[in-house]
């Protein structure tokens, strides 16, 4: 198989978790699903614009200022949250926390 510098290893749903926690604090998806959808599309669009701008202006070197321990801790925490959230479906738990 081999390796690639472009491969993403680890919980790749971290951006989705951050987006979900941001959007649900602003708009209730049950009360107003259309505004929720529009807000998610808008936030996703501007996230893509920022990522493209970082790529165009070659600002990837800013990641070098983050310590390895901080990145590993963040990814481990995200993996733990994703794993625990998946347990509710696996074990059939109906009353599970939604405050993640």
JSON list of C-alpha atoms in Angstrom, two decimals:
[
{"chain": "A", "resi": 1, "resn": "UNK", "atom": "CA", "xyz": [0.00, 0.00, 0.00]},
{"chain": "A", "resi": 2, "resn": "UNK", "atom": "CA", "xyz": [2.39, 2.78, 1.03]},
{"chain": "A", "resi": 3, "resn": "UNK", "atom": "CA", "xyz": [1.82, 6.27, 2.29]},
{"chain": "A", "resi": 4, "resn": "UNK", "atom": "CA", "xyz": [0.87, 9.65, 0.91]},
{"chain": "A", "resi": 5, "resn": "UNK", "atom": "CA", "xyz": [1.39, 13.15, 2.21]},
{"chain": "A", "resi": 6, "resn": "UNK", "atom": "CA", "xyz": [-2.17, 13.98, 1.12]},
{"chain": "A", "resi": 7, "resn": "UNK", "atom": "CA", "xyz": [-3.91, 11.26, 3.12]},
{"chain": "A", "resi": 8, "resn": "UNK", "atom": "CA", "xyz": [-5.97, 12.21, 6.17]},
{"chain": "A", "resi": 9, "resn": "UNK", "atom": "CA", "xyz": [-5.48, 9.89, 9.12]},
{"chain": "A", "resi": 10, "resn": "UNK", "atom": "CA", "xyz": [-7.65, 10.29, 12.19]},
{"chain": "A", "resi": 11, "resn": "UNK", "atom": "CA", "xyz": [-11.11, 11.65, 12.84]},
{"chain": "A", "resi": 12, "resn": "UNK", "atom": "CA", "xyz": [-11.84, 13.66, 9.73]},
{"chain": "A", "resi": 13, "resn": "UNK", "atom": "CA", "xyz": [-15.28, 14.69, 10.97]},
{"chain": "A", "resi": 14, "resn": "UNK", "atom": "CA", "xyz": [-13.79, 17.31, 13.30]},
{"chain": "A", "resi": 15, "resn": "UNK", "atom": "CA", "xyz": [-14.83, 20.19, 11.04]},
{"chain": "A", "resi": 16, "resn": "UNK", "atom": "CA", "xyz": [-18.36, 18.79, 10.94]},
{"chain": "A", "resi": 17, "resn": "UNK", "atom": "CA", "xyz": [-18.44, 18.63, 14.73]},
{"chain": "A", "resi": 18, "resn": "UNK", "atom": "CA", "xyz": [-17.27, 22.22, 15.02]},
{"chain": "A", "resi": 19, "resn": "UNK", "atom": "CA", "xyz": [-19.82, 23.35, 12.43]},
{"chain": "A", "resi": 20, "resn": "UNK", "atom": "CA", "xyz": [-22.62, 21.52, 14.21]},
{"chain": "A", "resi": 21, "resn": "UNK", "atom": "CA", "xyz": [-21.75, 23.02, 17.59]},
{"chain": "A", "resi": 22, "resn": "UNK", "atom": "CA", "xyz": [-21.60, 26.51, 16.06]},
{"chain": "A", "resi": 23, "resn": "UNK", "atom": "CA", "xyz": [-24.83, 26.35, 14.08]},
{"chain": "A", "resi": 24, "resn": "UNK", "atom": "CA", "xyz": [-27.03, 24.76, 16.74]},
{"chain": "A", "resi": 25, "resn": "UNK", "atom": "CA", "xyz": [-26.13, 27.60, 19.13]},
{"chain": "A", "resi": 26, "resn": "UNK", "atom": "CA", "xyz": [-27.32, 30.17, 16.57]},
{"chain": "A", "resi": 27, "resn": "UNK", "atom": "CA", "xyz": [-30.41, 28.55, 14.99]},
{"chain": "A", "resi": 28, "resn": "UNK", "atom": "CA", "xyz": [-32.64, 25.75, 16.26]},
{"chain": "A", "resi": 29, "resn": "UNK", "atom": "CA", "xyz": [-32.86, 23.10, 13.51]},
{"chain": "A", "resi": 30, "resn": "UNK", "atom": "CA", "xyz": [-36.25, 21.84, 14.71]},
{"chain": "A", "resi": 31, "resn": "UNK", "atom": "CA", "xyz": [-37.95, 25.23, 14.98]},
{"chain": "A", "resi": 32, "resn": "UNK", "atom": "CA", "xyz": [-36.68, 26.67, 11.69]},
{"chain": "A", "resi": 33, "resn": "UNK", "atom": "CA", "xyz": [-35.18, 24.04, 9.38]},
{"chain": "A", "resi": 34, "resn": "UNK", "atom": "CA", "xyz": [-34.99, 26.29, 6.30]},
{"chain": "A", "resi": 35, "resn": "UNK", "atom": "CA", "xyz": [-33.01, 29.01, 8.08]},
{"chain": "A", "resi": 36, "resn": "UNK", "atom": "CA", "xyz": [-30.83, 26.30, 9.62]},
{"chain": "A", "resi": 37, "resn": "UNK", "atom": "CA", "xyz": [-30.06, 24.85, 6.19]},
{"chain": "A", "resi": 38, "resn": "UNK", "atom": "CA", "xyz": [-29.32, 28.27, 4.72]},
{"chain": "A", "resi": 39, "resn": "UNK", "atom": "CA", "xyz": [-27.02, 29.14, 7.63]},
{"chain": "A", "resi": 40, "resn": "UNK", "atom": "CA", "xyz": [-25.14, 25.84, 7.29]},
{"chain": "A", "resi": 41, "resn": "UNK", "atom": "CA", "xyz": [-24.63, 26.46, 3.57]},
{"chain": "A", "resi": 42, "resn": "UNK", "atom": "CA", "xyz": [-23.41, 30.01, 4.25]},
{"chain": "A", "resi": 43, "resn": "UNK", "atom": "CA", "xyz": [-20.95, 28.94, 6.94]},
{"chain": "A", "resi": 44, "resn": "UNK", "atom": "CA", "xyz": [-19.70, 26.09, 4.75]},
{"chain": "A", "resi": 45, "resn": "UNK", "atom": "CA", "xyz": [-19.24, 28.45, 1.80]},
{"chain": "A", "resi": 46, "resn": "UNK", "atom": "CA", "xyz": [-17.22, 30.96, 3.81]},
{"chain": "A", "resi": 47, "resn": "UNK", "atom": "CA", "xyz": [-15.16, 28.16, 5.35]},
{"chain": "A", "resi": 48, "resn": "UNK", "atom": "CA", "xyz": [-14.22, 27.08, 1.84]},
{"chain": "A", "resi": 49, "resn": "UNK", "atom": "CA", "xyz": [-13.38, 30.68, 0.90]},
{"chain": "A", "resi": 50, "resn": "UNK", "atom": "CA", "xyz": [-11.05, 30.96, 3.91]},
{"chain": "A", "resi": 51, "resn": "UNK", "atom": "CA", "xyz": [-9.38, 27.64, 3.12]},
{"chain": "A", "resi": 52, "resn": "UNK", "atom": "CA", "xyz": [-8.87, 28.67, -0.50]},
{"chain": "A", "resi": 53, "resn": "UNK", "atom": "CA", "xyz": [-7.44, 32.03, 0.59]},
{"chain": "A", "resi": 54, "resn": "UNK", "atom": "CA", "xyz": [-5.05, 30.30, 2.98]},
{"chain": "A", "resi": 55, "resn": "UNK", "atom": "CA", "xyz": [-3.91, 28.09, 0.11]},
{"chain": "A", "resi": 56, "resn": "UNK", "atom": "CA", "xyz": [-3.55, 30.93, -2.38]},
{"chain": "A", "resi": 57, "resn": "UNK", "atom": "CA", "xyz": [-1.54, 33.09, 0.02]},
{"chain": "A", "resi": 58, "resn": "UNK", "atom": "CA", "xyz": [0.49, 30.08, 1.24]},
{"chain": "A", "resi": 59, "resn": "UNK", "atom": "CA", "xyz": [-0.39, 30.55, 4.90]},
{"chain": "A", "resi": 60, "resn": "UNK", "atom": "CA", "xyz": [0.01, 26.87, 5.78]},
{"chain": "A", "resi": 61, "resn": "UNK", "atom": "CA", "xyz": [3.20, 27.70, 7.68]},
{"chain": "A", "resi": 62, "resn": "UNK", "atom": "CA", "xyz": [1.01, 29.07, 10.49]},
{"chain": "A", "resi": 63, "resn": "UNK", "atom": "CA", "xyz": [0.23, 25.48, 11.49]},
{"chain": "A", "resi": 64, "resn": "UNK", "atom": "CA", "xyz": [3.89, 25.11, 12.47]},
{"chain": "A", "resi": 65, "resn": "UNK", "atom": "CA", "xyz": [3.22, 27.40, 15.44]},
{"chain": "A", "resi": 66, "resn": "UNK", "atom": "CA", "xyz": [0.77, 24.89, 16.94]},
{"chain": "A", "resi": 67, "resn": "UNK", "atom": "CA", "xyz": [2.45, 22.40, 19.21]},
{"chain": "A", "resi": 68, "resn": "UNK", "atom": "CA", "xyz": [2.31, 18.72, 18.38]},
{"chain": "A", "resi": 69, "resn": "UNK", "atom": "CA", "xyz": [0.88, 17.93, 21.82]},
{"chain": "A", "resi": 70, "resn": "UNK", "atom": "CA", "xyz": [-2.01, 20.36, 21.29]},
{"chain": "A", "resi": 71, "resn": "UNK", "atom": "CA", "xyz": [-2.87, 18.84, 17.91]},
{"chain": "A", "resi": 72, "resn": "UNK", "atom": "CA", "xyz": [-2.67, 15.28, 19.22]},
{"chain": "A", "resi": 73, "resn": "UNK", "atom": "CA", "xyz": [-4.84, 16.16, 22.22]},
{"chain": "A", "resi": 74, "resn": "UNK", "atom": "CA", "xyz": [-7.43, 17.86, 20.04]},
{"chain": "A", "resi": 75, "resn": "UNK", "atom": "CA", "xyz": [-7.60, 14.94, 17.62]},
{"chain": "A", "resi": 76, "resn": "UNK", "atom": "CA", "xyz": [-7.77, 12.40, 20.45]},
{"chain": "A", "resi": 77, "resn": "UNK", "atom": "CA", "xyz": [-10.60, 14.31, 22.09]},
{"chain": "A", "resi": 78, "resn": "UNK", "atom": "CA", "xyz": [-12.46, 14.51, 18.80]},
{"chain": "A", "resi": 79, "resn": "UNK", "atom": "CA", "xyz": [-11.99, 10.78, 18.22]},
{"chain": "A", "resi": 80, "resn": "UNK", "atom": "CA", "xyz": [-13.33, 10.05, 21.70]},
{"chain": "A", "resi": 81, "resn": "UNK", "atom": "CA", "xyz": [-16.40, 12.22, 21.16]},
{"chain": "A", "resi": 82, "resn": "UNK", "atom": "CA", "xyz": [-17.10, 10.64, 17.75]},
{"chain": "A", "resi": 83, "resn": "UNK", "atom": "CA", "xyz": [-16.73, 7.14, 19.20]},
{"chain": "A", "resi": 84, "resn": "UNK", "atom": "CA", "xyz": [-19.01, 7.86, 22.15]},
{"chain": "A", "resi": 85, "resn": "UNK", "atom": "CA", "xyz": [-21.66, 9.38, 19.90]},
{"chain": "A", "resi": 86, "resn": "UNK", "atom": "CA", "xyz": [-21.63, 6.23, 17.75]},
{"chain": "A", "resi": 87, "resn": "UNK", "atom": "CA", "xyz": [-22.24, 4.02, 20.80]},
{"chain": "A", "resi": 88, "resn": "UNK", "atom": "CA", "xyz": [-25.81, 5.27, 21.14]},
{"chain": "A", "resi": 89, "resn": "UNK", "atom": "CA", "xyz": [-26.76, 3.70, 17.81]},
{"chain": "A", "resi": 90, "resn": "UNK", "atom": "CA", "xyz": [-24.78, 0.54, 18.46]},
{"chain": "A", "resi": 91, "resn": "UNK", "atom": "CA", "xyz": [-26.22, -0.06, 21.92]},
{"chain": "A", "resi": 92, "resn": "UNK", "atom": "CA", "xyz": [-29.69, 1.31, 21.20]},
{"chain": "A", "resi": 93, "resn": "UNK", "atom": "CA", "xyz": [-29.51, 4.03, 23.86]},
{"chain": "A", "resi": 94, "resn": "UNK", "atom": "CA", "xyz": [-32.37, 6.50, 23.48]},
{"chain": "A", "resi": 95, "resn": "UNK", "atom": "CA", "xyz": [-31.48, 9.06, 26.18]},
{"chain": "A", "resi": 96, "resn": "UNK", "atom": "CA", "xyz": [-27.98, 10.17, 25.26]},
{"chain": "A", "resi": 97, "resn": "UNK", "atom": "CA", "xyz": [-26.39, 13.56, 25.64]},
{"chain": "A", "resi": 98, "resn": "UNK", "atom": "CA", "xyz": [-26.55, 16.00, 22.76]},
{"chain": "A", "resi": 99, "resn": "UNK", "atom": "CA", "xyz": [-24.29, 18.58, 24.38]},
{"chain": "A", "resi": 100, "resn": "UNK", "atom": "CA", "xyz": [-21.08, 17.67, 22.53]}
]
